Amino acid sequence: MSETKAEELKEKLFLKRKNGRLCADENVLKQCEIYCEDYKAFLDSAKTEREAVKTAIALAESRGFKEFEIGKKYKPGDRVYINNRGKSAAFAVIGKQPVEKGINITAAHIDSPRLDLKPNPLYEELELALFKTHYYGGIKKYQWTALPLALHGVFALKDGSVKEVCIGEEDNEPKFVINDLLPHLAQEQNKRTLNDGIKGEELNVLVGSHPFKDDKGSELVKLNVLELFNKKYGITESDFLSAELEMVPALKACDIGIDRSMIGAYGQDDRVCAYPALTAVLDVENPEKTAIAILADKEEVGSMGNTGLESDFLRYVIHDLARMQGGDGTVAIRNSKCLSADVNAGMDPTFQSVNEKRNAAMLNYGVVLTKYTGARGKSGTSDASAEFVAEIRSMLDNAGIIWQTGELGSVDIGGGGTVAQFIANMGADVVDLGVPVLSMHAPFETTAKLDVYMCHRAMYEFMK
Ligand code: MN
Ligand code: MN
């Protein structure tokens, strides 16, 4: 051995960071490919929170999950789900130990930044019909122009029926678009800051240009558009008032890179963690402790509302499960542990200055453990305890899972938060664990396949 004393000591004492594609064996990389094919299919069938819940429940039912019934006794190994208004859902596998002993929870969100139609969206101007929108979540508005869009969502009618809408996903279906100014005439626009390059009230979606054939009258293009909606869904203009209609990119998930090592798609924040949390709980059988994967809505707008994690939905789920065994839900929560499964920012070679590279996440370095998020001196974060981080670190290493740590940007450069804080507030132990993403919140986000698969393995290891 020609190793020097220093090399020997370094090997023993230094923290080693290594590209996961260099540590993973061929079989793992093969598994990762197979897993990500299914992940891409999930992304295409679950572009909104409602579609994600529907797709997730269908998958769960195919794996033996049944809708939870209050008052019914469940035994260890039983598999149940709770559907919260079709926009968030919890999936549980009952453990051998009483629920009071604590639950292993994974929590991800299934809402993504997008453009919601306003309650009164449709208008006509210069013989073109357009939709007014109000963006949802933190977007860079200029990114949403000159891009094919699809319309997803529901009309809820006064008679109580709900009409599902999806236009623009099939190749032969029409798409929608928000137009931008041509560079030739953008002299004034180019002087705006990037944030104002496209303003909120300029995110107007082109919906039609064909006038209703009549000899006179105004707003004939709008009339024709409404007639088409009426024929398809039986709605009139006032039905937009009780609708939830979302404009999302009409793009399919695909491989990125000539080596096919990455995935590009809309809505990977946070479906890139929601799908692993879901597939992990579906794989769990006869766990020691009860396992719950919760897919939440409204994270991108602060988790407010009865389908977000600021609500008591998760608390009630835990109380219901504990009560079913004659136990106390509060005790169960206090003994529970949670992986808050959300994305972190991957380092981008072009924009390295926003990160502090010793602590930032890299693509292909595995699932990211984020001790704290927050902004301006860790403000607004749930900073996980050293003890809980040690427990998770040990779990990941023992299972041979490739992982790294991450921080959301350099100090004072910005920041953000996840649902971790809300679950921490309930009194459970929580830490963030997720996948690094490039172009987060853009209409098309990039992740690395290896990190996605490691996220699934980590979620499974935690709940099994
Ligand atoms: Mn997120
Ligand atoms: Mn986000």
PDB file of N, CA, C and O in Angstrom, residues 234-278:
ATOM      1  N   GLY A 234     -72.380  21.745 -21.334  1.00  0.00           N
ATOM      2  CA  GLY A 234     -73.714  22.186 -20.925  1.00  0.00           C
ATOM      3  C   GLY A 234     -73.699  23.411 -20.028  1.00  0.00           C
ATOM      4  O   GLY A 234     -74.625  23.646 -19.258  1.00  0.00           O
ATOM      5  N   ILE A 235     -72.663  24.214 -20.124  1.00  0.00           N
ATOM      6  CA  ILE A 235     -72.537  25.362 -19.215  1.00  0.00           C
ATOM      7  C   ILE A 235     -72.902  26.681 -19.904  1.00  0.00           C
ATOM      8  O   ILE A 235     -72.902  26.781 -21.130  1.00  0.00           O
ATOM      9  N   THR A 236     -73.211  27.687 -19.092  1.00  0.00           N
ATOM     10  CA  THR A 236     -73.374  29.052 -19.589  1.00  0.00           C
ATOM     11  C   THR A 236     -72.315  29.916 -18.914  1.00  0.00           C
ATOM     12  O   THR A 236     -71.582  29.428 -18.032  1.00  0.00           O
ATOM     13  N   GLU A 237     -72.249  31.186 -19.295  1.00  0.00           N
ATOM     14  CA  GLU A 237     -71.173  32.049 -18.782  1.00  0.00           C
ATOM     15  C   GLU A 237     -71.155  32.104 -17.259  1.00  0.00           C
ATOM     16  O   GLU A 237     -70.092  32.140 -16.641  1.00  0.00           O
ATOM     17  N   SER A 238     -72.339  32.094 -16.635  1.00  0.00           N
ATOM     18  CA  SER A 238     -72.371  32.219 -15.170  1.00  0.00           C
ATOM     19  C   SER A 238     -71.760  31.000 -14.462  1.00  0.00           C
ATOM     20  O   SER A 238     -71.379  31.085 -13.301  1.00  0.00           O
ATOM     21  N   ASP A 239     -71.655  29.881 -15.163  1.00  0.00           N
ATOM     22  CA  ASP A 239     -71.086  28.684 -14.529  1.00  0.00           C
ATOM     23  C   ASP A 239     -69.571  28.794 -14.286  1.00  0.00           C
ATOM     24  O   ASP A 239     -69.008  28.030 -13.497  1.00  0.00           O
ATOM     25  N   PHE A 240     -68.924  29.759 -14.954  1.00  0.00           N
ATOM     26  CA  PHE A 240     -67.504  30.003 -14.647  1.00  0.00           C
ATOM     27  C   PHE A 240     -67.337  30.503 -13.210  1.00  0.00           C
ATOM     28  O   PHE A 240     -66.272  30.415 -12.633  1.00  0.00           O
ATOM     29  N   LEU A 241     -68.445  31.059 -12.650  1.00  0.00           N
ATOM     30  CA  LEU A 241     -68.378  31.602 -11.289  1.00  0.00           C
ATOM     31  C   LEU A 241     -68.124  30.508 -10.258  1.00  0.00           C
ATOM     32  O   LEU A 241     -67.525  30.763  -9.214  1.00  0.00           O
ATOM     33  N   SER A 242     -68.609  29.298 -10.522  1.00  0.00           N
ATOM     34  CA  SER A 242     -68.381  28.194  -9.584  1.00  0.00           C
ATOM     35  C   SER A 242     -67.560  27.106 -10.270  1.00  0.00           C
ATOM     36  O   SER A 242     -67.958  25.962 -10.339  1.00  0.00           O
ATOM     37  N   ALA A 243     -66.410  27.535 -10.788  1.00  0.00           N
ATOM     38  CA  ALA A 243     -65.518  26.585 -11.462  1.00  0.00           C
ATOM     39  C   ALA A 243     -64.129  26.675 -10.850  1.00  0.00           C
ATOM     40  O   ALA A 243     -63.800  27.660 -10.180  1.00  0.00           O
ATOM     41  N   GLU A 244     -63.343  25.621 -11.009  1.00  0.00           N
ATOM     42  CA  GLU A 244     -61.915  25.686 -10.711  1.00  0.00           C
ATOM     43  C   GLU A 244     -61.211  25.245 -11.974  1.00  0.00           C
ATOM     44  O   GLU A 244     -61.143  24.045 -12.258  1.00  0.00           O
ATOM     45  N   LEU A 245     -60.754  26.214 -12.741  1.00  0.00           N
ATOM     46  CA  LEU A 245     -60.146  25.912 -14.034  1.00  0.00           C
ATOM     47  C   LEU A 245     -58.714  26.412 -14.029  1.00  0.00           C
ATOM     48  O   LEU A 245     -58.434  27.552 -13.656  1.00  0.00           O
ATOM     49  N   GLU A 246     -57.805  25.516 -14.394  1.00  0.00           N
ATOM     50  CA  GLU A 246     -56.381  25.804 -14.295  1.00  0.00           C
ATOM     51  C   GLU A 246     -55.726  25.669 -15.665  1.00  0.00           C
ATOM     52  O   GLU A 246     -55.952  24.680 -16.360  1.00  0.00           O
ATOM     53  N   MET A 247     -54.932  26.661 -16.018  1.00  0.00           N
ATOM     54  CA  MET A 247     -54.124  26.589 -17.232  1.00  0.00           C
ATOM     55  C   MET A 247     -52.767  26.009 -16.861  1.00  0.00           C
ATOM     56  O   MET A 247     -52.061  26.576 -16.004  1.00  0.00           O
ATOM     57  N   VAL A 248     -52.425  24.896 -17.469  1.00  0.00           N
ATOM     58  CA  VAL A 248     -51.121  24.267 -17.209  1.00  0.00           C
ATOM     59  C   VAL A 248     -50.406  24.035 -18.535  1.00  0.00           C
ATOM     60  O   VAL A 248     -51.064  23.997 -19.579  1.00  0.00           O
ATOM     61  N   PRO A 249     -49.099  23.901 -18.531  1.00  0.00           N
ATOM     62  CA  PRO A 249     -48.387  23.666 -19.791  1.00  0.00           C
ATOM     63  C   PRO A 249     -48.871  22.381 -20.471  1.00  0.00           C
ATOM     64  O   PRO A 249     -49.032  21.360 -19.809  1.00  0.00           O
ATOM     65  N   ALA A 250     -49.109  22.467 -21.769  1.00  0.00           N
ATOM     66  CA  ALA A 250     -49.544  21.280 -22.525  1.00  0.00           C
ATOM     67  C   ALA A 250     -48.298  20.531 -22.994  1.00  0.00           C
ATOM     68  O   ALA A 250     -48.052  20.389 -24.183  1.00  0.00           O
ATOM     69  N   LEU A 251     -47.500  20.104 -22.033  1.00  0.00           N
ATOM     70  CA  LEU A 251     -46.246  19.421 -22.337  1.00  0.00           C
ATOM     71  C   LEU A 251     -46.251  18.066 -21.649  1.00  0.00           C
ATOM     72  O   LEU A 251     -46.791  17.939 -20.552  1.00  0.00           O
ATOM     73  N   LYS A 252     -45.647  17.084 -22.296  1.00  0.00           N
ATOM     74  CA  LYS A 252     -45.559  15.748 -21.693  1.00  0.00           C
ATOM     75  C   LYS A 252     -44.194  15.586 -21.009  1.00  0.00           C
ATOM     76  O   LYS A 252     -43.212  16.195 -21.415  1.00  0.00           O
ATOM     77  N   ALA A 253     -44.178  14.744 -19.993  1.00  0.00           N
ATOM     78  CA  ALA A 253     -42.914  14.422 -19.330  1.00  0.00           C
ATOM     79  C   ALA A 253     -42.009  13.681 -20.312  1.00  0.00           C
ATOM     80  O   ALA A 253     -42.481  12.859 -21.099  1.00  0.00           O
ATOM     81  N   CYS A 254     -40.719  13.976 -20.276  1.00  0.00           N
ATOM     82  CA  CYS A 254     -39.796  13.297 -21.193  1.00  0.00           C
ATOM     83  C   CYS A 254     -38.409  13.178 -20.573  1.00  0.00           C
ATOM     84  O   CYS A 254     -38.124  13.811 -19.557  1.00  0.00           O
ATOM     85  N   ASP A 255     -37.587  12.357 -21.192  1.00  0.00           N
ATOM     86  CA  ASP A 255     -36.193  12.258 -20.760  1.00  0.00           C
ATOM     87  C   ASP A 255     -35.446  13.503 -21.203  1.00  0.00           C
ATOM     88  O   ASP A 255     -35.734  14.065 -22.264  1.00  0.00           O
ATOM     89  N   ILE A 256     -34.472  13.895 -20.411  1.00  0.00           N
ATOM     90  CA  ILE A 256     -33.619  15.027 -20.759  1.00  0.00           C
ATOM     91  C   ILE A 256     -32.169  14.530 -20.812  1.00  0.00           C
ATOM     92  O   ILE A 256     -31.745  13.752 -19.957  1.00  0.00           O
ATOM     93  N   GLY A 257     -31.457  14.999 -21.813  1.00  0.00           N
ATOM     94  CA  GLY A 257     -30.047  14.646 -21.971  1.00  0.00           C
ATOM     95  C   GLY A 257     -29.873  13.460 -22.904  1.00  0.00           C
ATOM     96  O   GLY A 257     -30.715  12.557 -22.936  1.00  0.00           O
ATOM     97  N   ILE A 258     -28.795  13.479 -23.669  1.00  0.00           N
ATOM     98  CA  ILE A 258     -28.552  12.382 -24.631  1.00  0.00           C
ATOM     99  C   ILE A 258     -28.315  11.074 -23.881  1.00  0.00           C
ATOM    100  O   ILE A 258     -28.540   9.991 -24.410  1.00  0.00           O
ATOM    101  N   ASP A 259     -27.914  11.175 -22.607  1.00  0.00           N
ATOM    102  CA  ASP A 259     -27.713   9.974 -21.785  1.00  0.00           C
ATOM    103  C   ASP A 259     -29.001   9.563 -21.054  1.00  0.00           C
ATOM    104  O   ASP A 259     -29.010   8.606 -20.292  1.00  0.00           O
ATOM    105  N   ARG A 260     -30.082  10.317 -21.270  1.00  0.00           N
ATOM    106  CA  ARG A 260     -31.395  10.031 -20.679  1.00  0.00           C
ATOM    107  C   ARG A 260     -31.361   9.918 -19.155  1.00  0.00           C
ATOM    108  O   ARG A 260     -32.138   9.184 -18.557  1.00  0.00           O
ATOM    109  N   SER A 261     -30.475  10.666 -18.533  1.00  0.00           N
ATOM    110  CA  SER A 261     -30.320  10.532 -17.081  1.00  0.00           C
ATOM    111  C   SER A 261     -31.272  11.419 -16.287  1.00  0.00           C
ATOM    112  O   SER A 261     -31.374  11.302 -15.073  1.00  0.00           O
ATOM    113  N   MET A 262     -31.985  12.317 -16.980  1.00  0.00           N
ATOM    114  CA  MET A 262     -32.837  13.278 -16.282  1.00  0.00           C
ATOM    115  C   MET A 262     -34.256  13.259 -16.853  1.00  0.00           C
ATOM    116  O   MET A 262     -34.508  12.664 -17.896  1.00  0.00           O
ATOM    117  N   ILE A 263     -35.152  13.961 -16.142  1.00  0.00           N
ATOM    118  CA  ILE A 263     -36.552  14.052 -16.563  1.00  0.00           C
ATOM    119  C   ILE A 263     -36.946  15.522 -16.626  1.00  0.00           C
ATOM    120  O   ILE A 263     -36.640  16.293 -15.709  1.00  0.00           O
ATOM    121  N   GLY A 264     -37.638  15.889 -17.701  1.00  0.00           N
ATOM    122  CA  GLY A 264     -38.195  17.236 -17.809  1.00  0.00           C
ATOM    123  C   GLY A 264     -39.709  17.127 -17.805  1.00  0.00           C
ATOM    124  O   GLY A 264     -40.268  16.272 -18.485  1.00  0.00           O
ATOM    125  N   ALA A 265     -40.381  17.951 -17.020  1.00  0.00           N
ATOM    126  CA  ALA A 265     -41.850  17.918 -16.968  1.00  0.00           C
ATOM    127  C   ALA A 265     -42.379  19.107 -16.193  1.00  0.00           C
ATOM    128  O   ALA A 265     -41.646  19.718 -15.401  1.00  0.00           O
ATOM    129  N   TYR A 266     -43.661  19.373 -16.398  1.00  0.00           N
ATOM    130  CA  TYR A 266     -44.360  20.365 -15.590  1.00  0.00           C
ATOM    131  C   TYR A 266     -44.733  19.737 -14.237  1.00  0.00           C
ATOM    132  O   TYR A 266     -45.042  18.540 -14.165  1.00  0.00           O
ATOM    133  N   GLY A 267     -44.705  20.538 -13.180  1.00  0.00           N
ATOM    134  CA  GLY A 267     -45.292  20.117 -11.903  1.00  0.00           C
ATOM    135  C   GLY A 267     -44.470  19.127 -11.095  1.00  0.00           C
ATOM    136  O   GLY A 267     -45.008  18.428 -10.254  1.00  0.00           O
ATOM    137  N   GLN A 268     -43.173  19.069 -11.346  1.00  0.00           N
ATOM    138  CA  GLN A 268     -42.365  18.123 -10.560  1.00  0.00           C
ATOM    139  C   GLN A 268     -42.250  18.576  -9.099  1.00  0.00           C
ATOM    140  O   GLN A 268     -42.069  17.751  -8.214  1.00  0.00           O
ATOM    141  N   ASP A 269     -42.329  19.895  -8.855  1.00  0.00           N
ATOM    142  CA  ASP A 269     -42.519  20.403  -7.491  1.00  0.00           C
ATOM    143  C   ASP A 269     -44.022  20.349  -7.238  1.00  0.00           C
ATOM    144  O   ASP A 269     -44.745  21.185  -7.752  1.00  0.00           O
ATOM    145  N   ASP A 270     -44.536  19.394  -6.532  1.00  0.00           N
ATOM    146  CA  ASP A 270     -43.802  18.470  -5.713  1.00  0.00           C
ATOM    147  C   ASP A 270     -44.185  17.025  -6.054  1.00  0.00           C
ATOM    148  O   ASP A 270     -44.066  16.142  -5.225  1.00  0.00           O
ATOM    149  N   ARG A 271     -44.614  16.807  -7.310  1.00  0.00           N
ATOM    150  CA  ARG A 271     -45.010  15.428  -7.644  1.00  0.00           C
ATOM    151  C   ARG A 271     -43.799  14.518  -7.656  1.00  0.00           C
ATOM    152  O   ARG A 271     -43.939  13.299  -7.556  1.00  0.00           O
ATOM    153  N   VAL A 272     -42.609  15.104  -7.749  1.00  0.00           N
ATOM    154  CA  VAL A 272     -41.389  14.290  -7.716  1.00  0.00           C
ATOM    155  C   VAL A 272     -41.158  13.704  -6.315  1.00  0.00           C
ATOM    156  O   VAL A 272     -40.366  12.772  -6.145  1.00  0.00           O
ATOM    157  N   CYS A 273     -41.852  14.244  -5.312  1.00  0.00           N
ATOM    158  CA  CYS A 273     -41.804  13.647  -3.968  1.00  0.00           C
ATOM    159  C   CYS A 273     -43.140  12.970  -3.648  1.00  0.00           C
ATOM    160  O   CYS A 273     -43.179  11.983  -2.914  1.00  0.00           O
ATOM    161  N   ALA A 274     -44.236  13.509  -4.200  1.00  0.00           N
ATOM    162  CA  ALA A 274     -45.560  12.926  -3.941  1.00  0.00           C
ATOM    163  C   ALA A 274     -45.629  11.504  -4.503  1.00  0.00           C
ATOM    164  O   ALA A 274     -46.143  10.593  -3.847  1.00  0.00           O
ATOM    165  N   TYR A 275     -45.117  11.332  -5.714  1.00  0.00           N
ATOM    166  CA  TYR A 275     -45.165   9.990  -6.316  1.00  0.00           C
ATOM    167  C   TYR A 275     -44.321   8.988  -5.509  1.00  0.00           C
ATOM    168  O   TYR A 275     -44.823   7.904  -5.173  1.00  0.00           O
ATOM    169  N   PRO A 276     -43.082   9.320  -5.147  1.00  0.00           N
ATOM    170  CA  PRO A 276     -42.321   8.407  -4.273  1.00  0.00           C
ATOM    171  C   PRO A 276     -43.001   8.130  -2.926  1.00  0.00           C
ATOM    172  O   PRO A 276     -42.987   6.993  -2.457  1.00  0.00           O
ATOM    173  N   ALA A 277     -43.607   9.142  -2.311  1.00  0.00           N
ATOM    174  CA  ALA A 277     -44.287   8.903  -1.028  1.00  0.00           C
ATOM    175  C   ALA A 277     -45.449   7.928  -1.243  1.00  0.00           C
ATOM    176  O   ALA A 277     -45.669   7.014  -0.447  1.00  0.00           O
ATOM    177  N   LEU A 278     -46.161   8.121  -2.357  1.00  0.00           N
ATOM    178  CA  LEU A 278     -47.289   7.234  -2.666  1.00  0.00           C
ATOM    179  C   LEU A 278     -46.821   5.809  -2.966  1.00  0.00           C
ATOM    180  O   LEU A 278     -47.301   4.845  -2.361  1.00  0.00           O
TER     181      LEU A 278
END
